[in-house]
XYZ file of C-alpha atoms in Angstrom:
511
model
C -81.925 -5.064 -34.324
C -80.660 -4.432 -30.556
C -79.887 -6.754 -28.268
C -81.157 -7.115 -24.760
C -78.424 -5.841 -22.267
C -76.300 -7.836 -20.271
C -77.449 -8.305 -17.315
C -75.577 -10.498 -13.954
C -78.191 -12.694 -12.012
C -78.556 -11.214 -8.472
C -78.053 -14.430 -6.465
C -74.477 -14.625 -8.911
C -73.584 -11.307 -7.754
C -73.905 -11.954 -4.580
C -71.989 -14.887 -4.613
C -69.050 -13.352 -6.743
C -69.599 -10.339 -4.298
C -68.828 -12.883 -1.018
C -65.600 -14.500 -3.027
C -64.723 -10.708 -3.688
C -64.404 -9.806 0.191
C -63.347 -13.418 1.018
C -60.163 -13.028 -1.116
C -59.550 -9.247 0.588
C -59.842 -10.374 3.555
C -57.446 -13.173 3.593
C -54.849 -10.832 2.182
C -56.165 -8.325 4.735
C -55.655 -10.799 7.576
C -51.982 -11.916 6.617
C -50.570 -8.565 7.253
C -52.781 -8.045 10.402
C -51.366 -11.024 11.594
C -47.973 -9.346 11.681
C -48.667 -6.305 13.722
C -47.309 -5.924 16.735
C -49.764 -6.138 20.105
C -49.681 -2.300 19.852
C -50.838 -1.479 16.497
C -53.805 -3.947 17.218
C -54.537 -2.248 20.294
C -54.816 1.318 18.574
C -56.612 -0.136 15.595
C -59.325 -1.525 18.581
C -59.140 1.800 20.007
C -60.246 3.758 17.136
C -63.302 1.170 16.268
C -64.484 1.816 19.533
C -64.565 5.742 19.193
C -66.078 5.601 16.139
C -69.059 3.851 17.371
C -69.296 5.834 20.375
C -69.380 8.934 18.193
C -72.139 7.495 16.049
C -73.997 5.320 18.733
C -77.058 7.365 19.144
C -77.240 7.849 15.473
C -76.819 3.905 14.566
C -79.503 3.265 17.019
C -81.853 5.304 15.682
C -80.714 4.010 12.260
C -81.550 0.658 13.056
C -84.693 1.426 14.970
C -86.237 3.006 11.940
C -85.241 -0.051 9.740
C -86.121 -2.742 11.948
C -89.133 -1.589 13.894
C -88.052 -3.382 16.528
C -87.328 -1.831 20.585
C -86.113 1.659 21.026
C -83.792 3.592 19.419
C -82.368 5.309 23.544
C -81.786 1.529 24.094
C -79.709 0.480 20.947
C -78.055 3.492 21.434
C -76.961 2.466 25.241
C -76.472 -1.048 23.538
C -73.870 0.471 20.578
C -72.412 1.928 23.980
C -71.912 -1.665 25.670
C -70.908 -3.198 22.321
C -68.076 -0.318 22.152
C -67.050 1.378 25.591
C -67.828 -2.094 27.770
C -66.311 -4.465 25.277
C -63.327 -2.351 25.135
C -62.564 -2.072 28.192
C -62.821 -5.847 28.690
C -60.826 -6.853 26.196
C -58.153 -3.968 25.855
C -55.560 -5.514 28.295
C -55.882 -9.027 26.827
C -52.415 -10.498 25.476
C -53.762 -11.642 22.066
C -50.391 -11.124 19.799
C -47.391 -13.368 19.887
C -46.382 -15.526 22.824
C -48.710 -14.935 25.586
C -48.405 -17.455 28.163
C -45.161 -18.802 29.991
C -44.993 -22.018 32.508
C -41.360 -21.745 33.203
C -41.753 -25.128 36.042
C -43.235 -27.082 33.179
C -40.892 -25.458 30.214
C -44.195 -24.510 28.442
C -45.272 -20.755 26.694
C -47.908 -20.670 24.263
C -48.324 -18.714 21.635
C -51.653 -16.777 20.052
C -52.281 -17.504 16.552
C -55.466 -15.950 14.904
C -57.941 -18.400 13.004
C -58.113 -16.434 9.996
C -61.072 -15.146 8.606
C -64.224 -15.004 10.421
C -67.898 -15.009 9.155
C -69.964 -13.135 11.168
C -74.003 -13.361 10.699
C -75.535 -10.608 12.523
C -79.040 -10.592 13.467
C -81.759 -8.097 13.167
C -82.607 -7.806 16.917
C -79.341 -6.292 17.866
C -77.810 -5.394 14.266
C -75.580 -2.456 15.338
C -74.584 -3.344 18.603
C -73.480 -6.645 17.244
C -71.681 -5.575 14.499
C -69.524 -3.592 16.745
C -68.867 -6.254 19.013
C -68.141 -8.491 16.521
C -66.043 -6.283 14.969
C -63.628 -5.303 18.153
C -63.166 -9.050 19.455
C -62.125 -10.348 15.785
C -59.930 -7.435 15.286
C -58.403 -7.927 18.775
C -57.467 -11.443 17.942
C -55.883 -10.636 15.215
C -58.765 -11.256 11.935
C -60.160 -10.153 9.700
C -64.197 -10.377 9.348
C -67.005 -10.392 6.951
C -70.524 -9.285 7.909
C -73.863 -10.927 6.700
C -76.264 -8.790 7.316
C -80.230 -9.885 8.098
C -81.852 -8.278 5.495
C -84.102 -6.525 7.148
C -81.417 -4.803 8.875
C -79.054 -4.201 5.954
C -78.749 -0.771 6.100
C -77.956 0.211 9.609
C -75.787 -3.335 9.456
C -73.827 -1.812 6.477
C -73.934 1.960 7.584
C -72.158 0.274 10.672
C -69.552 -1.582 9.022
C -68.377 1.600 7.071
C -68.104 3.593 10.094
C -65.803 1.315 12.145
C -64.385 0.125 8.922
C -62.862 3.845 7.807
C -62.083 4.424 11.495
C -59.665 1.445 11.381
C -57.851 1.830 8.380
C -57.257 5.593 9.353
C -55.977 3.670 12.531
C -53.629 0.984 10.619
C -55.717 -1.903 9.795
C -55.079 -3.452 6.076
C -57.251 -2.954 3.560
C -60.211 -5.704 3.793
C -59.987 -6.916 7.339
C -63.652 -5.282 7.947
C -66.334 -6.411 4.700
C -69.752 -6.724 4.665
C -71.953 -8.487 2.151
C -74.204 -5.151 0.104
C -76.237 -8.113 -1.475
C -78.275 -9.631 1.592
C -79.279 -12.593 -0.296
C -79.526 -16.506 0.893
C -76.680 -17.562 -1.980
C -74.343 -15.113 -1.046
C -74.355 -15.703 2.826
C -73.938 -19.243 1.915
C -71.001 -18.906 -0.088
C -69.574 -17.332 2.748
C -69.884 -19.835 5.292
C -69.066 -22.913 3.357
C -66.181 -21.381 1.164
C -62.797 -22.475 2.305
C -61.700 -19.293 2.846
C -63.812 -18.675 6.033
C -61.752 -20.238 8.674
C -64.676 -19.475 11.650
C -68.478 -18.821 11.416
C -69.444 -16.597 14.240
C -73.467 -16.853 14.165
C -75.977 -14.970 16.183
C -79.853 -15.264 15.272
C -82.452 -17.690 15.029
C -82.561 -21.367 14.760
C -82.207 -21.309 11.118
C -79.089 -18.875 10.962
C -77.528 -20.764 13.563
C -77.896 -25.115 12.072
C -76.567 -23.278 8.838
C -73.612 -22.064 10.199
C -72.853 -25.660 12.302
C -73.841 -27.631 8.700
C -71.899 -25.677 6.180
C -68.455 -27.457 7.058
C -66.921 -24.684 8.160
C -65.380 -24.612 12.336
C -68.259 -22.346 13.894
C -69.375 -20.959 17.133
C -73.582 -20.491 17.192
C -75.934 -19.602 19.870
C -79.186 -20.677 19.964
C -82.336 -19.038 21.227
C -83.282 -18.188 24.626
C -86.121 -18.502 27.046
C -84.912 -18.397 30.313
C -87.699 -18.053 32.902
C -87.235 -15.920 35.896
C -87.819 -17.805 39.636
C -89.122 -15.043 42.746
C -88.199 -17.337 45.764
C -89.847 -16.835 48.776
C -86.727 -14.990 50.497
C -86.240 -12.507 47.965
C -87.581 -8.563 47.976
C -90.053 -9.252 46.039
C -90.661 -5.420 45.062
C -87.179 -5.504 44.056
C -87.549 -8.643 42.090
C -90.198 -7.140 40.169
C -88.561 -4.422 39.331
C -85.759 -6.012 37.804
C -87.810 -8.472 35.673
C -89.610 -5.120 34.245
C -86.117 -3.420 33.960
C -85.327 -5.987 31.407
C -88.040 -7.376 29.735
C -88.635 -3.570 28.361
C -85.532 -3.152 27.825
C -85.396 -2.491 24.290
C -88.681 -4.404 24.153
C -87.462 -7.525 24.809
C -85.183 -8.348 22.235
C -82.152 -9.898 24.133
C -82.232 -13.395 24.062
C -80.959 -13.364 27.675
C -83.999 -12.170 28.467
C -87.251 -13.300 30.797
C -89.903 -15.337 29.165
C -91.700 -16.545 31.858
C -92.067 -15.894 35.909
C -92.230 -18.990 38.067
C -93.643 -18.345 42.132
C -94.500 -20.630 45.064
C -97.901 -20.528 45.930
C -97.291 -18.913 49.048
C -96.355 -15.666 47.723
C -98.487 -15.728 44.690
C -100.289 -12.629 45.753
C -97.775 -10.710 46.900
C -96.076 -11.478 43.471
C -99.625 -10.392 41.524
C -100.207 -7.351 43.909
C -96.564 -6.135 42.987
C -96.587 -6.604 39.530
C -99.642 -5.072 39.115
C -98.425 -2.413 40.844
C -95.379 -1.415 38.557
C -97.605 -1.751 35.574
C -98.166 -5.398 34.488
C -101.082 -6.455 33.244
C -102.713 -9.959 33.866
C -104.713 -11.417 30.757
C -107.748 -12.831 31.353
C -108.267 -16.330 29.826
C -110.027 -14.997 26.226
C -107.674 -11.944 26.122
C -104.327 -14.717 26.885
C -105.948 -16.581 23.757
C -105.987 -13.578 21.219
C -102.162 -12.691 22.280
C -101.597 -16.703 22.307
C -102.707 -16.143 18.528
C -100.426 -13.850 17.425
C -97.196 -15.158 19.385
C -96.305 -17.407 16.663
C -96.578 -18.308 12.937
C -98.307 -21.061 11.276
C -95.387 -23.193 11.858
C -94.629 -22.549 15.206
C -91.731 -20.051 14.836
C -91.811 -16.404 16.335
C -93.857 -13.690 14.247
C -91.723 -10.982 13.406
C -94.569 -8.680 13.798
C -94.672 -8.732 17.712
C -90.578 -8.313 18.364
C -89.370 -5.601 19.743
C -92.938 -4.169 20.050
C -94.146 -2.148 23.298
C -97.087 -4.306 25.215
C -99.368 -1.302 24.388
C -98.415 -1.963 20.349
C -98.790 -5.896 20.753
C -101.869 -6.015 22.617
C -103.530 -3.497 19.934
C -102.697 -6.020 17.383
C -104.430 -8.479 18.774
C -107.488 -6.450 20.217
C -106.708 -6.277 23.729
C -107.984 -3.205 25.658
C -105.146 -2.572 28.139
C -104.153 0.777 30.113
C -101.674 2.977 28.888
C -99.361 2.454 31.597
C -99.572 -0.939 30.888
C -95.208 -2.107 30.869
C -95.556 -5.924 30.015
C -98.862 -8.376 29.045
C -98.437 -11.415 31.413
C -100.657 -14.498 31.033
C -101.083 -17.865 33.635
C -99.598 -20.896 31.786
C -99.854 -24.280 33.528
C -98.545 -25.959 29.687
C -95.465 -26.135 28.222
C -94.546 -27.057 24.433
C -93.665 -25.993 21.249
C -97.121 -24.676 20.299
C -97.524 -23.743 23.547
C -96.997 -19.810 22.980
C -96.754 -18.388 26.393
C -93.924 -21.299 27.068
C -91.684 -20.337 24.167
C -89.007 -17.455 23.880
C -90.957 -14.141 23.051
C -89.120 -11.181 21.388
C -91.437 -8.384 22.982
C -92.788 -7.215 26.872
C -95.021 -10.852 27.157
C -94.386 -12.954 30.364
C -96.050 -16.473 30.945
C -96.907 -16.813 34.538
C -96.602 -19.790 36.102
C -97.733 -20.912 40.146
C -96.460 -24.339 41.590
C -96.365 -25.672 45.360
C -92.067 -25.708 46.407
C -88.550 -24.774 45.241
C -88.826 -28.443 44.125
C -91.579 -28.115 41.808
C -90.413 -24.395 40.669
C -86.823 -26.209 40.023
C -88.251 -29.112 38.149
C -90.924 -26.477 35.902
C -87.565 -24.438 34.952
C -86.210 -27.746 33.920
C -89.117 -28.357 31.796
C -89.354 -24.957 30.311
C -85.653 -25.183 29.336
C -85.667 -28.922 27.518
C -88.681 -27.524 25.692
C -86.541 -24.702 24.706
C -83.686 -22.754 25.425
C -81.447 -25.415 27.129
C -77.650 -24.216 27.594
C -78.704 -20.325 27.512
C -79.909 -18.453 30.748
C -82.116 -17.885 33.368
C -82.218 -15.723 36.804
C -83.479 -16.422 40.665
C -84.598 -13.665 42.651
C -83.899 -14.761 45.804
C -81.387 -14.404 49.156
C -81.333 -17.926 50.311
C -77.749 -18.652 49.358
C -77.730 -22.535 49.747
C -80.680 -23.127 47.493
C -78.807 -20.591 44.991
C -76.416 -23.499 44.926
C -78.585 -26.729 44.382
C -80.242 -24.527 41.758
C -76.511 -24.181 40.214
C -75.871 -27.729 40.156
C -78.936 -28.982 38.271
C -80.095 -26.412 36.107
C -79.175 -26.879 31.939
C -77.992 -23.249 31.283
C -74.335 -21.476 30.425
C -75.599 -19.108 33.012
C -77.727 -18.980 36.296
C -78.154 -15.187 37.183
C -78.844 -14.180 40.580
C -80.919 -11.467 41.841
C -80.430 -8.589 38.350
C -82.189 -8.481 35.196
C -81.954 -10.938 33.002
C -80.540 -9.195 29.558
C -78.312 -7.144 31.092
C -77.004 -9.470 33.746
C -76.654 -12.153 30.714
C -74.826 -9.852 28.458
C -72.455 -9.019 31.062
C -73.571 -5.254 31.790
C -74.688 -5.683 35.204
C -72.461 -8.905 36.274
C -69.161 -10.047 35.798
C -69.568 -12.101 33.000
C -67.481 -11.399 29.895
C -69.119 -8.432 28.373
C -70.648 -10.053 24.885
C -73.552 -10.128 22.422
C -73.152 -13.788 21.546
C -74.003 -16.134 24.756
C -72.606 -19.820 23.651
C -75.329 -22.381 24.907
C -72.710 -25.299 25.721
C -73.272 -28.506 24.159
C -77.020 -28.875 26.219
C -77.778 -26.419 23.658
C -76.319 -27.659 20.583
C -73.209 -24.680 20.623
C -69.243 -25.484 20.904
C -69.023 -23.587 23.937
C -70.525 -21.813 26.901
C -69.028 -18.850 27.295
C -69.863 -15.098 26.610
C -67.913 -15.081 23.134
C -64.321 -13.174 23.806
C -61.478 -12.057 21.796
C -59.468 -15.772 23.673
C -62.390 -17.664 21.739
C -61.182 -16.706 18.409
C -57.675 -17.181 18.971
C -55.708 -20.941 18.523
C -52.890 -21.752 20.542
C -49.254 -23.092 19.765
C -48.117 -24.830 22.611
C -44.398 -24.684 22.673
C -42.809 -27.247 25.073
C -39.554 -28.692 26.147
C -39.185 -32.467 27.490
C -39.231 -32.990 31.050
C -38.228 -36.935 31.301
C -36.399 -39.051 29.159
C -37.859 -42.945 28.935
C -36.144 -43.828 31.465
C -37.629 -41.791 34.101
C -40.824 -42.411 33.169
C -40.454 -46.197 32.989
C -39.250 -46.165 36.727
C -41.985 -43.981 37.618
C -44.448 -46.271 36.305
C -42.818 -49.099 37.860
C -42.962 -47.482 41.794
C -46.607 -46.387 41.043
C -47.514 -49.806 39.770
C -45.660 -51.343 42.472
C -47.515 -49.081 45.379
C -50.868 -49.961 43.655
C -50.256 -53.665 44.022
C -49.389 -54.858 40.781
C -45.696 -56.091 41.868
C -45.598 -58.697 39.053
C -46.247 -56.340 35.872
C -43.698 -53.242 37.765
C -40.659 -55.755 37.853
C -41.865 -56.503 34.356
C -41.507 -53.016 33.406
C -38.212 -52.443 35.630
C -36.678 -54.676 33.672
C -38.086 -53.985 30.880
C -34.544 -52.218 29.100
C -31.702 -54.026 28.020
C -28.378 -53.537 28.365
C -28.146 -51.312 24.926
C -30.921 -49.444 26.626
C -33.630 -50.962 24.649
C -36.085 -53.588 25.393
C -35.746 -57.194 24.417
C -38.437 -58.686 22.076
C -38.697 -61.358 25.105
C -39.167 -58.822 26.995
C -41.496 -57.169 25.421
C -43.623 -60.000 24.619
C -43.364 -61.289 28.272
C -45.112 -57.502 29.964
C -47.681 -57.721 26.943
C -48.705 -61.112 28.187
C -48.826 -60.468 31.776
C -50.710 -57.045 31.364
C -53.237 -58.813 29.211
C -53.719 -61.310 31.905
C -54.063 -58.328 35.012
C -56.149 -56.850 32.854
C -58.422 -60.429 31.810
C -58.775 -61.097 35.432
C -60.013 -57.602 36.392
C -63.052 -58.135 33.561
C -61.003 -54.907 31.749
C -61.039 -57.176 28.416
């Protein structure tokens, strides 16, 4: 008689697998966390040559697995994640006491947060991983990867390459892991277990309420769909330019991205002559409707099958005869909503179109198209009329309002001087703990180490000649005399200020 072989459950391995690199990491991280500035800085250095060494090869790696944009681009990408992020970062005081406020007899000290979860995406699985990889590193933790599956390959190929780099460089044994079983149990051991200390989450909606629900500290971004405004002063050739630049851009994968162009009326042609000029192509209302079909899934979310795709590949799937010089498919939208296709973030070289009267209107429709979706991330004027640049600042939702470059790169931080970074926080508008361009100085805590400045005393006399100067003479003698002769204050006297505060404070309709 034989007996059937023992076999572990796959979703069990992959949670025993997460534990596994969990544990390694933690003791991986406590010796990190007592190198010197310098041995982090040469452990950084060597991640970073590794993936410039291997960029054009990771790129095409994650092309083939993916599908998605073009393996030149996530090549230049693995570049920016590496060379770009380097150099930001490489100067940064992340070890040991790194601030000093001798007048206020204050330093502060970096302290890592541990161990850091880090979800990478599919869009930009390479790039990110590198990224990812240098900031934690540089702040002194260790990180885990959880890889989309459909980019678990090229996501673990990645890891291994920076991964032997580092340890050749210094860095302990199990500061760089990566989950080999892509599988929903394991990733969700590994954000709620208490040995992950931050979730670092880039991807879709899903990925992203995960990482903010599993109990664990994180730091998500959520999705994009920043429209793009030509103003009436701008170069409009220019303009154009810029919006094609980046929209085909590695087909349109960056979140940071344009998903819609909004004009004034009164350069509407110019804007149409242009475009069509540098290769867009206007749908007309039945060929909008067959693209408007395949934008989205059943339940409204974004169908895989068109990110990342050239406009020549996405109009063939949905039977649209288009040139083949044709750079992006751009439909008129006059709605916007969540099964409004053309309004929503889109993955690929598709533009909605949109015409309205002012800068009034055009600042009201980004509004719009921003509340619908994509409040907190980006979007970009094209324009040279500095003082509406401004009232645009102060009203629009977004982390960042990019001026006259394209939107991915200028949002990343390649063609502007924002932080250099693959993860874009969306602010609290957009349901993320923080706006920035996610740095090595957002994964670090800080002990604040600091000496008194005033005794009691002074600071009851300095609340007495405030009070006194604002008008309430009564409650500052109250609190002038508010020590007795041991240096402590009566009960008399104590019960006499609370009384007479409570009464300032009655009269003034405080209470």
């Amino acid at each position: 008689m034989t007996r059937p072989t023992d076999k572990i459950d796959n979703d069990l391995a992959a949670i025993q697998e997460s534990r596994d690199l969990l544990r390694r990491a933690v003791l991986g991280q406590a010796e990190l966390a007592r190198m010197s500035q310098e041995q982090i800085d040469t452990i950084c250095s060597a991640i970073k040559d590794a993936a410039l060494q291997n960029a054009e090869r990771l790129g095409r790696l994650a092309n083939e697995e993916t599908g998605y944009g073009k393996a030149a681009d996530k090549a230049i990408k693995n570049y920016f994640a590496a060379q770009v992020v380097f150099d930001f970062i490489k100067d940064m005081r992340t070890v040991g006491i790194v601030k000093v406020d001798e007048p206020n007899r204050l330093f502060e000290v970096a302290v890592p947060v541990g161990v850091i979860a880090a979800l990478i995406p599919s869009t930009n699985p390479t790039s990110t991983v590198i990224y990812k990889a240098l900031i934690s590193i540089k702040a002194g933790n260790a990180v885990v990867f959880s890889p989309h599956p459909s980019a678990k390959a090229c996501i673990i190929e990645t890891v291994e390459v920076i991964r032997r780099a580092a340890e050749a460089a210094g860095a302990p044994p199990g500061c760089l892991g990566v989950l080999c079983k892509a599988t929903k149990e394991g990733t969700d051991e590994l954000l709620s277990s208490p040995n992950t200390n931050l979730i670092l989450a880039t991807g879709g909606e899903a990925m992203v309420k995960a990482a903010y629900s599993s109990g664990n500290p994180a730091i998500g971004v959520g999705p994009g769909n920043g429209p793009a405004y030509i103003e009436k002063s701008a170069d409009i050739a220019l303009a154009v330019q810029r919006i094609i630049d980046s929209k085909t851009f590695d087909n349109g994968v960056i979140c940071a991205s344009e998903q819609s162009i909004i004009v004034e009326r009164e350069i509407e042609q110019s804007v149409l002559a242009e475009m069509k000029r540098q290769g867009c192509y206007f749908l007309a209302d039945d060929e909008k409707a067959r693209i408007d079909a395949i934008l989205l899934r059943p339940d409204f979310s974004t169908n895989p099958a068109v990110v990342g795709k050239t406009a020549l590949q996405v109009a063939e799937m949905a039977g649209v005869l288009v040139p083949k010089s044709t750079k992006l498919l751009v439909g008129r939208e006059t709605q916007i909503g969540k099964k409004i296709p053309f309004s929503r973030e889109k993955l690929c070289p598709v533009l909605a179109f949109f015409v309205v009267n002012d800068w009034r209107a055009a600042c009201s429709l980004a509004i719009k198209i921003l509340d619908n979706e994509g409040a907190g991330h980006t979007m970009v004027m094209h324009s040279r009329n500095e003082e509406l640049i401004r009232e645009f600042a102060l009203e629009k939702p977004v982390s960042r309002l990019l001026v006259n470059t394209p939107a991915a790169l200028g949002g990343i931080g390649a063609s502007t001087g924002i932080a250099p970074a693959l993860t874009l926080g969306c602010g609290a508008v957009g349901g993320s703990s923080t706006s920035d361009n996610v740095s090595p100085l957002n994964l670090i805590n800080y002990r604040r180490i600091a000496y008194g400045t005033q005794d009691l005393a002074e600071i009851r006399a300095k609340a007495a000649h405030d009070l006194s100067l604002a008008g309430n003479r009564a409650v500052a003698e109250t609190v002038s005399k508010a020590v007795a002769p041991t240096g402590n204050p009566t009960e008399d006297t104590i019960n006499s200020l609370v009384q007479l505060v409570y009464s300032k404070l009655k009269d003034q309709n405080v209470i």
